[in-house]
Short mmCIF file of C-alpha atoms in Angstrom, two decimals:
data_model
loop_
_atom_site.label_atom_id
_atom_site.label_comp_id
_atom_site.label_asym_id
_atom_site.label_seq_id
_atom_site.Cartn_x
_atom_site.Cartn_y
_atom_site.Cartn_z
CA MET A 46 -243.93 -84.76 -55.85
CA THR A 47 -242.54 -87.07 -53.12
CA LEU A 48 -241.14 -85.84 -49.82
CA ARG A 49 -237.69 -86.99 -50.94
CA LYS A 50 -237.80 -84.65 -53.96
CA LEU A 51 -239.64 -81.84 -52.24
CA GLY A 52 -237.58 -81.94 -49.02
CA PRO A 53 -234.44 -80.03 -50.11
CA TRP A 54 -236.50 -77.26 -51.74
CA ALA A 55 -238.78 -76.98 -48.72
CA VAL A 56 -235.81 -76.69 -46.36
CA PHE A 57 -234.03 -74.12 -48.54
CA PHE A 58 -236.95 -71.80 -49.15
CA GLY A 59 -238.41 -72.21 -45.66
CA CYS A 60 -235.08 -71.20 -44.11
CA LEU A 61 -234.58 -68.42 -46.65
CA ILE A 62 -237.90 -66.82 -45.72
CA TYR A 63 -236.97 -67.04 -42.03
CA PHE A 64 -233.52 -65.48 -42.53
CA LEU A 65 -234.82 -62.73 -44.81
CA LEU A 66 -237.44 -61.70 -42.26
CA PHE A 67 -234.52 -60.55 -40.08
CA ARG A 68 -232.40 -58.95 -42.80
CA ARG A 69 -232.93 -55.44 -41.35
CA TYR A 70 -232.89 -56.53 -37.73
CA GLY A 71 -230.30 -54.95 -35.45
CA PHE A 72 -226.60 -54.28 -35.84
CA GLN A 73 -223.84 -55.88 -33.77
CA VAL A 74 -221.12 -53.25 -33.54
CA GLU A 75 -218.33 -55.36 -32.04
CA ASP A 76 -218.44 -58.24 -34.56
CA GLU A 77 -220.50 -57.10 -37.55
CA GLY A 78 -219.04 -53.60 -37.48
CA THR A 79 -215.46 -54.85 -37.19
CA LEU A 80 -215.82 -57.43 -39.97
CA LEU A 81 -217.54 -54.99 -42.33
CA PHE A 82 -214.83 -52.42 -41.64
CA GLN A 83 -212.13 -54.99 -42.40
CA LEU A 84 -213.87 -56.00 -45.63
CA ALA A 85 -214.06 -52.33 -46.59
CA ARG A 86 -210.31 -52.01 -45.95
CA VAL A 87 -209.65 -54.93 -48.29
CA ILE A 88 -211.82 -53.24 -50.94
CA GLY A 89 -209.63 -50.18 -50.43
CA GLY A 90 -206.48 -52.15 -51.21
CA GLU A 91 -205.30 -53.20 -47.74
CA ALA A 92 -204.36 -56.79 -46.92
CA PRO A 93 -205.11 -58.98 -43.90
CA TYR A 94 -202.11 -59.66 -41.63
CA ALA A 95 -200.06 -56.93 -43.33
CA ASP A 96 -202.42 -54.03 -42.57
CA PHE A 97 -204.71 -55.34 -39.82
CA HIS A 98 -204.71 -58.21 -37.35
CA THR A 99 -207.04 -61.15 -37.81
CA GLY A 100 -207.29 -64.77 -36.74
CA TYR A 101 -209.06 -65.75 -39.95
CA THR A 102 -207.47 -66.81 -43.21
CA PRO A 103 -207.42 -64.46 -46.25
CA GLY A 104 -209.95 -66.35 -48.38
CA PHE A 105 -212.79 -65.01 -46.26
CA PHE A 106 -211.69 -61.41 -46.65
CA TYR A 107 -211.17 -61.48 -50.40
CA ALA A 108 -214.41 -63.38 -51.08
CA GLY A 109 -216.34 -61.21 -48.60
CA ALA A 110 -214.84 -58.02 -49.98
CA ALA A 111 -215.82 -59.05 -53.51
CA LEU A 112 -219.39 -59.69 -52.35
CA LEU A 113 -219.59 -56.40 -50.44
CA ASP A 114 -218.15 -54.49 -53.39
CA THR A 115 -220.62 -56.14 -55.77
CA ALA A 116 -223.42 -55.20 -53.36
CA GLY A 117 -222.36 -51.56 -53.59
CA GLY A 118 -221.12 -51.50 -50.02
CA SER A 119 -224.60 -52.27 -48.67
CA SER A 120 -224.61 -54.30 -45.47
CA SER A 121 -228.29 -55.10 -46.05
CA ALA A 122 -227.50 -56.62 -49.47
CA LEU A 123 -224.66 -58.59 -47.89
CA ARG A 124 -227.12 -59.96 -45.35
CA VAL A 125 -229.24 -61.28 -48.22
CA CYS A 126 -226.15 -63.14 -49.51
CA PHE A 127 -225.61 -64.73 -46.10
CA ALA A 128 -229.33 -65.61 -45.88
CA LEU A 129 -228.89 -67.54 -49.14
CA LEU A 130 -225.69 -69.14 -47.86
CA ASN A 131 -227.16 -70.24 -44.54
CA SER A 132 -230.25 -71.59 -46.30
CA LEU A 133 -227.87 -73.64 -48.44
CA ASN A 134 -226.12 -74.84 -45.26
CA ALA A 135 -229.39 -76.05 -43.78
CA THR A 136 -230.20 -77.83 -47.05
CA LEU A 137 -226.78 -79.52 -47.11
CA ILE A 138 -227.29 -80.70 -43.52
CA TYR A 139 -230.63 -82.15 -44.61
CA LEU A 140 -229.06 -83.92 -47.61
CA LEU A 141 -226.24 -85.29 -45.44
CA ALA A 142 -228.63 -86.54 -42.75
CA ARG A 143 -230.93 -88.05 -45.35
CA ARG A 144 -228.14 -90.37 -46.50
CA PHE A 145 -228.30 -92.07 -43.09
CA SER A 146 -231.97 -91.64 -42.13
CA GLY A 147 -235.44 -91.15 -43.53
CA ALA A 148 -236.43 -88.00 -45.41
CA ALA A 149 -238.70 -86.81 -42.59
CA THR A 150 -236.17 -87.54 -39.83
CA ALA A 151 -233.47 -85.64 -41.75
CA LEU A 152 -235.49 -82.44 -41.28
CA LEU A 153 -234.67 -82.44 -37.56
CA PRO A 154 -230.90 -81.73 -37.68
CA ALA A 155 -231.38 -79.20 -40.50
CA LEU A 156 -234.02 -77.22 -38.64
CA GLY A 157 -232.20 -77.76 -35.35
CA TRP A 158 -229.10 -76.08 -36.80
CA VAL A 159 -231.19 -73.07 -37.86
CA VAL A 160 -232.77 -72.77 -34.40
CA PHE A 161 -229.30 -73.10 -32.83
CA ILE A 162 -228.19 -69.80 -34.45
CA PRO A 163 -229.21 -67.25 -31.81
CA VAL A 164 -231.45 -64.21 -32.26
CA PHE A 165 -230.87 -61.72 -29.46
CA ARG A 166 -234.18 -60.00 -28.78
CA GLY A 167 -234.00 -56.25 -29.29
CA SER A 168 -230.39 -56.44 -30.42
CA PHE A 169 -229.33 -58.53 -33.44
CA ALA A 170 -229.52 -61.89 -35.20
CA ALA A 171 -226.26 -63.82 -35.37
CA PHE A 172 -226.92 -65.10 -38.90
CA ASN A 173 -226.86 -61.48 -40.14
CA VAL A 174 -223.25 -61.06 -39.05
CA PRO A 175 -220.76 -61.94 -41.83
CA TYR A 176 -218.98 -64.50 -39.66
CA PRO A 177 -216.42 -66.69 -41.47
CA ALA A 178 -218.15 -69.60 -39.73
CA TRP A 179 -221.01 -69.52 -42.27
CA PRO A 180 -218.99 -70.13 -45.47
CA ALA A 181 -216.67 -72.44 -43.51
CA THR A 182 -219.72 -74.49 -42.57
CA THR A 183 -220.61 -74.75 -46.27
CA ALA A 184 -217.14 -76.06 -47.09
CA TRP A 185 -217.19 -78.49 -44.15
CA LEU A 186 -220.56 -79.88 -45.23
CA LEU A 187 -219.30 -80.38 -48.78
CA ALA A 188 -216.34 -82.31 -47.35
CA ALA A 189 -218.70 -84.44 -45.24
CA LEU A 190 -220.96 -85.14 -48.21
CA SER A 191 -217.92 -86.11 -50.29
CA MET A 192 -216.86 -88.59 -47.62
CA ALA A 193 -220.42 -89.98 -47.40
CA VAL A 194 -220.32 -90.56 -51.16
CA TRP A 195 -216.90 -92.23 -50.81
CA LEU A 196 -218.17 -94.56 -48.08
CA ARG A 197 -220.89 -95.83 -50.40
CA ARG A 198 -219.17 -95.77 -53.77
CA GLY A 199 -215.44 -95.34 -53.18
CA GLY A 200 -213.33 -93.68 -55.85
CA MET A 201 -210.75 -90.93 -56.09
CA PRO A 202 -213.18 -88.12 -57.17
CA ALA A 203 -214.95 -88.19 -53.80
CA LEU A 204 -211.62 -88.06 -51.94
CA CYS A 205 -210.48 -85.15 -54.11
CA GLY A 206 -213.78 -83.40 -53.38
CA ALA A 207 -213.20 -83.78 -49.64
CA GLY A 208 -209.66 -82.46 -50.00
CA LEU A 209 -210.73 -79.42 -52.03
CA ALA A 210 -213.59 -78.67 -49.64
CA SER A 211 -211.22 -78.91 -46.66
CA ALA A 212 -208.79 -76.55 -48.40
CA ALA A 213 -211.63 -74.10 -49.04
CA ALA A 214 -212.62 -74.29 -45.37
CA PHE A 215 -209.01 -73.65 -44.36
CA ALA A 216 -208.87 -70.60 -46.66
CA ILE A 217 -211.80 -69.14 -44.70
CA LYS A 218 -211.35 -70.37 -41.13
CA PRO A 219 -208.21 -72.36 -40.29
CA ASN A 220 -209.57 -74.66 -37.59
CA ALA A 221 -212.56 -75.62 -39.77
CA GLY A 222 -210.28 -76.76 -42.59
CA ALA A 223 -207.85 -78.58 -40.33
CA PHE A 224 -210.57 -80.52 -38.54
CA ALA A 225 -212.38 -81.30 -41.80
CA MET A 226 -209.18 -82.88 -43.10
CA ALA A 227 -208.65 -84.74 -39.82
CA ALA A 228 -212.18 -86.13 -39.95
CA SER A 229 -211.71 -87.17 -43.59
CA VAL A 230 -208.55 -89.07 -42.71
CA TRP A 231 -210.35 -90.90 -39.89
CA VAL A 232 -213.24 -91.80 -42.20
CA VAL A 233 -210.81 -93.24 -44.75
CA ALA A 234 -208.89 -95.08 -42.02
CA LEU A 235 -212.10 -96.67 -40.75
CA GLY A 236 -213.83 -97.27 -44.08
CA ALA A 237 -211.05 -98.31 -46.46
CA GLY A 238 -210.76 -101.93 -47.57
CA ARG A 239 -208.09 -104.18 -46.09
CA LYS A 240 -206.43 -106.21 -48.82
CA SER A 241 -203.31 -106.87 -46.80
CA ARG A 242 -201.89 -106.51 -43.31
CA GLY A 243 -199.97 -103.48 -44.55
CA ASP A 244 -203.24 -101.73 -45.41
CA GLY A 245 -204.45 -102.13 -41.84
CA LEU A 246 -201.19 -100.84 -40.38
CA ALA A 247 -201.20 -97.86 -42.74
CA ALA A 248 -204.76 -96.98 -41.72
CA GLN A 249 -203.93 -97.24 -38.02
CA LEU A 250 -200.79 -95.13 -38.45
CA ALA A 251 -202.62 -92.42 -40.41
CA ALA A 252 -205.39 -92.28 -37.80
CA LEU A 253 -202.87 -92.08 -34.96
CA LEU A 254 -200.77 -89.36 -36.59
CA MET A 255 -203.86 -87.25 -37.31
CA PHE A 256 -205.03 -87.70 -33.72
CA LEU A 257 -201.62 -86.55 -32.45
CA GLY A 258 -201.84 -83.54 -34.75
CA VAL A 259 -205.23 -82.55 -33.33
CA TRP A 260 -203.98 -83.11 -29.79
CA ALA A 261 -200.94 -80.94 -30.52
CA ALA A 262 -203.22 -78.18 -31.88
CA PHE A 263 -204.76 -77.96 -28.40
CA ALA A 264 -201.30 -77.99 -26.73
CA PHE A 265 -201.65 -81.61 -25.51
CA PRO A 266 -204.38 -81.11 -22.87
CA VAL A 267 -205.11 -83.97 -20.47
CA VAL A 268 -207.83 -82.99 -18.01
CA THR A 269 -209.41 -79.85 -19.47
CA ALA A 270 -212.63 -78.78 -21.16
CA ASP A 271 -210.90 -79.04 -24.56
CA SER A 272 -209.84 -82.60 -23.90
CA ALA A 273 -213.38 -83.58 -22.88
CA VAL A 274 -215.07 -81.84 -25.83
CA HIS A 275 -212.53 -82.46 -28.62
CA ILE A 276 -209.76 -84.87 -27.73
CA LEU A 277 -211.71 -87.70 -26.04
CA PRO A 278 -214.26 -88.06 -28.90
CA ALA A 279 -211.43 -88.06 -31.44
CA LEU A 280 -209.57 -90.73 -29.48
CA LEU A 281 -212.66 -92.91 -29.24
#
């Protein structure tokens, strides 16, 4: 079997073994405890926003509550679900990188992402916490893969896939969905064909309006950390 065929499976199962080794490691009271308690409240019939405060969107709570309920309320079983999900995320990063590089080189960002998730010695592993960031990352990567397919093949199905993935990300973590949609618009604006002058103007206008929307989301910063990290790269 070639590296190209073996690569995704090697990444998935290699990461899965790593994540599962820590499935009983530590417990983070502030984040993991709070999120598990909120999921338990949803299982009990309460609703986010109405019954407890949260900055996340309801999709995370209803999907997470369904998983926790199916797992019999076991946090350890839920950690296995997130080990599978994060292994999938690493595999999707590999598949996305492989579209623009060699199969061996694509291993670097995938494994780099896994190493980036911190393990706090003697305390807890961040990938065990049911953060909305993990499923939101899955949705974002599906949007990115859809746009990569569109860049090479075009077609409405890929654009619809990016839109649906962005909506799923928004249902879990609002900023993830909003920025996935912004990035998709910029990809289309840069990659779409120009059959007329009107096409070029439409692309420029769409890119500008989306940039202004992102800038507005950060309250129009000029010389701040947010402008350096988010706004300047978007403008470029």
